[in-house]
Amino acid sequence: MGNFFGFILSMIYFDKVTKVYDDSTKALCDVTLKIEPKEFVSIVGHSGAGKTTLIKMLLAEEKPTEGKIFFESTNINALKKSEVNKLRRRIGTIFQDYRLLPNKTVYENIAFAMEAAGRTDEEIVADVPYVLELVDLADKELNFPTELSGGERQRVAIARAIVNQPDVIVADEPTGNLDPINTYEIVQILKKINDLGTTVILTTHNKGVIDELGKRVITLEGGRIVRDDPTGRYVL
Amino acid sequence: MFWLSFKRILKTGFIDFWRNGVVSLSAIFVMVITLLILTGAIFSSVLLEHTLTSLEQKVDININLLPDAAEATIEKMREDLSTLPQIESVQLLSRDEVLQEFITDNSDEQITLDALELLQDNPFGASLKIKAVDLSQYEAINKFLEDNYEVGTVNSVIDSVNSTKKHEVIEKLSNIIDAGEKFGAIITIIFIILSILITLNTIRLAMYISRDEIRVMNLVGADHSYITGPFIVAGAIYGLVSSILVMILLYPITLYVGKDTAELFFGLDLFEYYLQNFGQILLVIVAAGIFIGSVSSFVAIKRYLKDR
């Protein structure tokens, strides 16, 4: 019964999800997982544990072999192409390799996310400088990504992720390429975003980050959830 | 909303074209070659067509009548021939005009002219010059003359009909040109398809370079049309710039070969043709360039657009 109503009560709900790739690799196995609104959830695990597959399925980049994934009460796998785009606009994404558009300036990278969401020019002119202030990059708006440091690029990615005020921020190893100071700064920004009411899902290898956060930690191993601690620490 | 997106797509397409300088240059280079091949095909077709028309205009039937043929008979023959649908025009040359034409044609041959002067009377009869609608009709006209005017018999007013051999040679030549035109068209089509494929692959390479960018656009929730649009605009710009370059290149090329083509192809100077038909050629090349560029971009980007 708990499973049946799970998707109604939670923001994100993985219902007995299994993912087997074409080459027979089993990335996820019978994963059931519930994430509430305004939660900060960290997902940890070794390489190949299934963290990225989990994120890809939430973004509708991959389909589960078995099971269902709900975003609020919507079954993600039943969405049409145009609806997938609408879903993605409600989820801000941050990646280890930043994934910025190399031929666009900092300003244009952030504006693109707003344009994609159909926002007006006036909104773009008002909001982009505001988020750039938030991530402390107001003076870099005309720079191209190649002209920025790793930490700065990741802050641009965060600015792009939050500019449409999404319901969820998904950060896949966002500190993987950063030094400790930049890592600390990025985690502080993510905490601030969560404090303002946005759900944050973070995957990481960084023990220091997890221990410092003191929030819920889900541990994946061989595609299965082996631990789910409400205020966990990094244990592998 | 539509106009806002359209405006943004156009702007982004122009900016991408400018910022991806090296990719744009290589795409333009390949498209210039494609469009030059296309222009070559158009010019070849024009030259062959002109040659065929010129040859056809040179063919006529000369009906040489006996000097004592009555004027009424000649006039009736002219009227009869004029009513035939296979005949484009009939021109009557009087005996004096025929004599004058003979003298002009043989002005270098003094012996012949001296011999002509020894004759007391004009030895030539009147003549009818017939031009057929097209080459294939000459056979039918000859048959009409044989059936109605007893050509080759003692009763005939016709001295000779001097067309048959000339038109047979020209008909053979025109058949060769016709076959050459068809063969040329097939070769041209193959070349055009090959060059379009090369263009497509060049643009596909440009898309391959942008594949991560396209994936990011997908991930931030951009619609397919919003992702594809700027690439199609950039493709159209490749085509536009290439066609302008081709039009500029055609000036020295046609200037260089113009005199030779005039000598070889019955006076058709390609440079003159290029100048006189500049607008039309520009329109065809620009339309082809934009079409090839934008369609190639559209086809190339398709494979990177899958959602999952």
PDB file of C-alpha atoms in Angstrom, chain B residues 15-187:
ATOM      1  CA  ILE B  15      26.146  34.419 -34.488  1.00  0.00           C
ATOM      2  CA  ASP B  16      26.958  30.678 -34.734  1.00  0.00           C
ATOM      3  CA  PHE B  17      27.976  31.114 -38.376  1.00  0.00           C
ATOM      4  CA  TRP B  18      30.343  33.899 -37.389  1.00  0.00           C
ATOM      5  CA  ARG B  19      31.784  32.283 -34.243  1.00  0.00           C
ATOM      6  CA  ASN B  20      32.348  28.828 -35.809  1.00  0.00           C
ATOM      7  CA  GLY B  21      34.652  30.438 -38.361  1.00  0.00           C
ATOM      8  CA  VAL B  22      36.736  27.403 -39.340  1.00  0.00           C
ATOM      9  CA  VAL B  23      33.735  25.086 -39.668  1.00  0.00           C
ATOM     10  CA  SER B  24      31.871  27.729 -41.689  1.00  0.00           C
ATOM     11  CA  LEU B  25      34.863  28.220 -43.982  1.00  0.00           C
ATOM     12  CA  SER B  26      35.223  24.508 -44.733  1.00  0.00           C
ATOM     13  CA  ALA B  27      31.493  24.135 -45.370  1.00  0.00           C
ATOM     14  CA  ILE B  28      31.571  27.148 -47.706  1.00  0.00           C
ATOM     15  CA  PHE B  29      34.598  25.766 -49.561  1.00  0.00           C
ATOM     16  CA  VAL B  30      32.827  22.464 -50.255  1.00  0.00           C
ATOM     17  CA  MET B  31      29.609  24.209 -51.226  1.00  0.00           C
ATOM     18  CA  VAL B  32      31.445  26.490 -53.666  1.00  0.00           C
ATOM     19  CA  ILE B  33      32.687  23.359 -55.461  1.00  0.00           C
ATOM     20  CA  THR B  34      29.182  21.870 -55.450  1.00  0.00           C
ATOM     21  CA  LEU B  35      27.672  25.033 -56.890  1.00  0.00           C
ATOM     22  CA  LEU B  36      30.434  25.346 -59.512  1.00  0.00           C
ATOM     23  CA  ILE B  37      29.595  21.822 -60.686  1.00  0.00           C
ATOM     24  CA  LEU B  38      25.943  22.803 -60.836  1.00  0.00           C
ATOM     25  CA  THR B  39      26.782  25.929 -62.830  1.00  0.00           C
ATOM     26  CA  GLY B  40      28.983  23.845 -65.145  1.00  0.00           C
ATOM     27  CA  ALA B  41      26.015  21.581 -65.775  1.00  0.00           C
ATOM     28  CA  ILE B  42      23.780  24.543 -66.580  1.00  0.00           C
ATOM     29  CA  PHE B  43      26.353  26.074 -68.956  1.00  0.00           C
ATOM     30  CA  SER B  44      26.975  22.733 -70.726  1.00  0.00           C
ATOM     31  CA  SER B  45      23.277  22.337 -71.288  1.00  0.00           C
ATOM     32  CA  VAL B  46      23.031  25.889 -72.676  1.00  0.00           C
ATOM     33  CA  LEU B  47      25.977  25.301 -75.040  1.00  0.00           C
ATOM     34  CA  LEU B  48      24.590  22.023 -76.371  1.00  0.00           C
ATOM     35  CA  GLU B  49      21.123  23.482 -76.777  1.00  0.00           C
ATOM     36  CA  HIS B  50      22.532  26.458 -78.637  1.00  0.00           C
ATOM     37  CA  THR B  51      24.586  24.175 -80.897  1.00  0.00           C
ATOM     38  CA  LEU B  52      21.548  22.085 -81.737  1.00  0.00           C
ATOM     39  CA  THR B  53      19.434  25.150 -82.538  1.00  0.00           C
ATOM     40  CA  SER B  54      22.202  26.648 -84.659  1.00  0.00           C
ATOM     41  CA  LEU B  55      22.571  23.417 -86.608  1.00  0.00           C
ATOM     42  CA  GLU B  56      18.872  23.174 -87.183  1.00  0.00           C
ATOM     43  CA  GLN B  57      18.770  26.723 -88.502  1.00  0.00           C
ATOM     44  CA  LYS B  58      21.458  25.895 -91.027  1.00  0.00           C
ATOM     45  CA  VAL B  59      19.394  23.143 -92.617  1.00  0.00           C
ATOM     46  CA  ASP B  60      17.031  24.031 -95.392  1.00  0.00           C
ATOM     47  CA  ILE B  61      15.702  22.524 -98.617  1.00  0.00           C
ATOM     48  CA  ASN B  62      16.546  24.275-101.844  1.00  0.00           C
ATOM     49  CA  ILE B  63      14.154  23.475-104.652  1.00  0.00           C
ATOM     50  CA  ASN B  64      15.857  24.530-107.877  1.00  0.00           C
ATOM     51  CA  LEU B  65      13.294  24.997-110.605  1.00  0.00           C
ATOM     52  CA  LEU B  66      13.833  24.769-114.351  1.00  0.00           C
ATOM     53  CA  PRO B  67      14.507  28.143-116.042  1.00  0.00           C
ATOM     54  CA  ASP B  68      11.401  27.782-118.158  1.00  0.00           C
ATOM     55  CA  ALA B  69       9.060  26.977-115.249  1.00  0.00           C
ATOM     56  CA  ALA B  70       5.940  29.092-115.487  1.00  0.00           C
ATOM     57  CA  GLU B  71       5.454  31.755-112.850  1.00  0.00           C
ATOM     58  CA  ALA B  72       1.967  30.512-112.083  1.00  0.00           C
ATOM     59  CA  THR B  73       3.302  27.004-111.426  1.00  0.00           C
ATOM     60  CA  ILE B  74       6.008  28.386-109.166  1.00  0.00           C
ATOM     61  CA  GLU B  75       3.501  30.474-107.229  1.00  0.00           C
ATOM     62  CA  LYS B  76       1.160  27.503-106.818  1.00  0.00           C
ATOM     63  CA  MET B  77       4.031  25.360-105.566  1.00  0.00           C
ATOM     64  CA  ARG B  78       4.953  28.046-103.046  1.00  0.00           C
ATOM     65  CA  GLU B  79       1.383  28.290-101.812  1.00  0.00           C
ATOM     66  CA  ASP B  80       1.071  24.492-101.557  1.00  0.00           C
ATOM     67  CA  LEU B  81       4.243  24.238 -99.545  1.00  0.00           C
ATOM     68  CA  SER B  82       3.284  27.128 -97.265  1.00  0.00           C
ATOM     69  CA  THR B  83       0.161  25.274 -96.163  1.00  0.00           C
ATOM     70  CA  LEU B  84       2.132  22.240 -94.979  1.00  0.00           C
ATOM     71  CA  PRO B  85       2.305  22.106 -91.175  1.00  0.00           C
ATOM     72  CA  GLN B  86       5.822  20.672 -91.298  1.00  0.00           C
ATOM     73  CA  ILE B  87       7.131  23.845 -92.943  1.00  0.00           C
ATOM     74  CA  GLU B  88       8.153  26.917 -91.004  1.00  0.00           C
ATOM     75  CA  SER B  89       8.865  29.222 -93.956  1.00  0.00           C
ATOM     76  CA  VAL B  90       9.111  29.247 -97.743  1.00  0.00           C
ATOM     77  CA  GLN B  91      11.217  31.874 -99.473  1.00  0.00           C
ATOM     78  CA  LEU B  92      11.020  32.416-103.204  1.00  0.00           C
ATOM     79  CA  LEU B  93      14.165  33.563-105.004  1.00  0.00           C
ATOM     80  CA  SER B  94      13.645  34.865-108.530  1.00  0.00           C
ATOM     81  CA  ARG B  95      15.959  33.789-111.370  1.00  0.00           C
ATOM     82  CA  ASP B  96      17.890  37.060-111.068  1.00  0.00           C
ATOM     83  CA  GLU B  97      18.294  36.642-107.322  1.00  0.00           C
ATOM     84  CA  VAL B  98      19.578  33.096-107.790  1.00  0.00           C
ATOM     85  CA  LEU B  99      22.087  34.345-110.382  1.00  0.00           C
ATOM     86  CA  GLN B 100      23.220  37.094-108.047  1.00  0.00           C
ATOM     87  CA  GLU B 101      23.596  34.611-105.165  1.00  0.00           C
ATOM     88  CA  PHE B 102      25.665  32.304-107.406  1.00  0.00           C
ATOM     89  CA  ILE B 103      27.973  35.172-108.388  1.00  0.00           C
ATOM     90  CA  THR B 104      28.433  36.180-104.747  1.00  0.00           C
ATOM     91  CA  ASP B 105      29.106  32.594-103.639  1.00  0.00           C
ATOM     92  CA  ASN B 106      31.675  32.078-106.442  1.00  0.00           C
ATOM     93  CA  SER B 107      33.378  35.452-106.374  1.00  0.00           C
ATOM     94  CA  ASP B 108      36.769  33.767-105.877  1.00  0.00           C
ATOM     95  CA  GLU B 109      36.404  31.483-108.882  1.00  0.00           C
ATOM     96  CA  GLN B 110      37.125  33.639-111.886  1.00  0.00           C
ATOM     97  CA  ILE B 111      36.948  30.771-114.424  1.00  0.00           C
ATOM     98  CA  THR B 112      33.424  29.956-113.372  1.00  0.00           C
ATOM     99  CA  LEU B 113      32.392  33.581-113.583  1.00  0.00           C
ATOM    100  CA  ASP B 114      34.001  33.922-117.019  1.00  0.00           C
ATOM    101  CA  ALA B 115      32.136  30.845-118.211  1.00  0.00           C
ATOM    102  CA  LEU B 116      28.910  32.327-116.896  1.00  0.00           C
ATOM    103  CA  GLU B 117      29.508  35.524-118.860  1.00  0.00           C
ATOM    104  CA  LEU B 118      29.896  33.520-122.073  1.00  0.00           C
ATOM    105  CA  LEU B 119      26.305  32.376-121.705  1.00  0.00           C
ATOM    106  CA  GLN B 120      23.850  34.762-123.294  1.00  0.00           C
ATOM    107  CA  ASP B 121      20.987  34.027-120.952  1.00  0.00           C
ATOM    108  CA  ASN B 122      20.585  33.439-117.194  1.00  0.00           C
ATOM    109  CA  PRO B 123      20.999  29.649-116.903  1.00  0.00           C
ATOM    110  CA  PHE B 124      19.341  29.469-113.478  1.00  0.00           C
ATOM    111  CA  GLY B 125      15.753  28.874-112.703  1.00  0.00           C
ATOM    112  CA  ALA B 126      13.951  30.359-109.720  1.00  0.00           C
ATOM    113  CA  SER B 127      14.447  28.686-106.379  1.00  0.00           C
ATOM    114  CA  LEU B 128      12.373  27.963-103.260  1.00  0.00           C
ATOM    115  CA  LYS B 129      14.152  27.904 -99.928  1.00  0.00           C
ATOM    116  CA  ILE B 130      12.245  25.866 -97.372  1.00  0.00           C
ATOM    117  CA  LYS B 131      12.841  25.770 -93.632  1.00  0.00           C
ATOM    118  CA  ALA B 132      11.175  22.931 -91.759  1.00  0.00           C
ATOM    119  CA  VAL B 133       9.738  23.159 -88.231  1.00  0.00           C
ATOM    120  CA  ASP B 134      12.377  20.650 -87.147  1.00  0.00           C
ATOM    121  CA  LEU B 135      14.895  18.253 -88.584  1.00  0.00           C
ATOM    122  CA  SER B 136      12.661  15.214 -88.552  1.00  0.00           C
ATOM    123  CA  GLN B 137      10.224  16.865 -90.953  1.00  0.00           C
ATOM    124  CA  TYR B 138      12.539  16.997 -93.980  1.00  0.00           C
ATOM    125  CA  GLU B 139      11.733  13.440 -94.977  1.00  0.00           C
ATOM    126  CA  ALA B 140       8.013  14.220 -95.112  1.00  0.00           C
ATOM    127  CA  ILE B 141       8.626  17.357 -97.201  1.00  0.00           C
ATOM    128  CA  ASN B 142      10.741  15.416 -99.701  1.00  0.00           C
ATOM    129  CA  LYS B 143       7.974  12.850 -99.977  1.00  0.00           C
ATOM    130  CA  PHE B 144       5.408  15.577-100.594  1.00  0.00           C
ATOM    131  CA  LEU B 145       7.502  16.944-103.454  1.00  0.00           C
ATOM    132  CA  GLU B 146       7.984  13.497-104.999  1.00  0.00           C
ATOM    133  CA  ASP B 147       4.272  12.710-104.802  1.00  0.00           C
ATOM    134  CA  ASN B 148       2.989  16.031-106.110  1.00  0.00           C
ATOM    135  CA  TYR B 149       5.664  17.396-108.424  1.00  0.00           C
ATOM    136  CA  GLU B 150       7.105  14.233-110.033  1.00  0.00           C
ATOM    137  CA  VAL B 151      10.673  15.046-108.974  1.00  0.00           C
ATOM    138  CA  GLY B 152      13.167  13.280-111.240  1.00  0.00           C
ATOM    139  CA  THR B 153      10.773  12.797-114.189  1.00  0.00           C
ATOM    140  CA  VAL B 154      10.781  14.641-117.530  1.00  0.00           C
ATOM    141  CA  ASN B 155       7.438  16.267-116.707  1.00  0.00           C
ATOM    142  CA  SER B 156       8.673  17.911-113.553  1.00  0.00           C
ATOM    143  CA  VAL B 157       9.301  21.650-113.294  1.00  0.00           C
ATOM    144  CA  ILE B 158      11.832  20.865-110.600  1.00  0.00           C
ATOM    145  CA  ASP B 159      15.405  20.677-111.738  1.00  0.00           C
ATOM    146  CA  SER B 160      16.847  19.423-108.432  1.00  0.00           C
ATOM    147  CA  VAL B 161      16.249  19.275-104.689  1.00  0.00           C
ATOM    148  CA  ASN B 162      19.540  19.699-102.908  1.00  0.00           C
ATOM    149  CA  SER B 163      18.784  19.034 -99.303  1.00  0.00           C
ATOM    150  CA  THR B 164      18.781  15.336 -98.657  1.00  0.00           C
ATOM    151  CA  LYS B 165      22.467  14.688 -98.005  1.00  0.00           C
ATOM    152  CA  LYS B 166      23.042  17.860 -96.022  1.00  0.00           C
ATOM    153  CA  HIS B 167      20.162  17.219 -93.704  1.00  0.00           C
ATOM    154  CA  GLU B 168      21.089  13.566 -93.213  1.00  0.00           C
ATOM    155  CA  VAL B 169      24.551  14.591 -91.989  1.00  0.00           C
ATOM    156  CA  ILE B 170      23.098  17.232 -89.716  1.00  0.00           C
ATOM    157  CA  GLU B 171      20.446  14.879 -88.428  1.00  0.00           C
ATOM    158  CA  LYS B 172      23.148  12.390 -87.488  1.00  0.00           C
ATOM    159  CA  LEU B 173      25.106  15.162 -85.807  1.00  0.00           C
ATOM    160  CA  SER B 174      22.055  16.280 -83.901  1.00  0.00           C
ATOM    161  CA  ASN B 175      21.447  12.697 -82.794  1.00  0.00           C
ATOM    162  CA  ILE B 176      24.994  12.598 -81.478  1.00  0.00           C
ATOM    163  CA  ILE B 177      24.448  15.907 -79.651  1.00  0.00           C
ATOM    164  CA  ASP B 178      21.159  14.591 -78.292  1.00  0.00           C
ATOM    165  CA  ALA B 179      22.830  11.443 -76.988  1.00  0.00           C
ATOM    166  CA  GLY B 180      25.689  13.546 -75.628  1.00  0.00           C
ATOM    167  CA  GLU B 181      23.196  15.782 -73.859  1.00  0.00           C
ATOM    168  CA  LYS B 182      21.488  12.790 -72.240  1.00  0.00           C
ATOM    169  CA  PHE B 183      24.795  11.196 -71.267  1.00  0.00           C
ATOM    170  CA  GLY B 184      26.025  14.561 -69.998  1.00  0.00           C
ATOM    171  CA  ALA B 185      22.833  14.982 -67.971  1.00  0.00           C
ATOM    172  CA  ILE B 186      23.339  11.600 -66.294  1.00  0.00           C
ATOM    173  CA  ILE B 187      26.986  12.378 -65.507  1.00  0.00           C
TER     174      ILE B 187
END
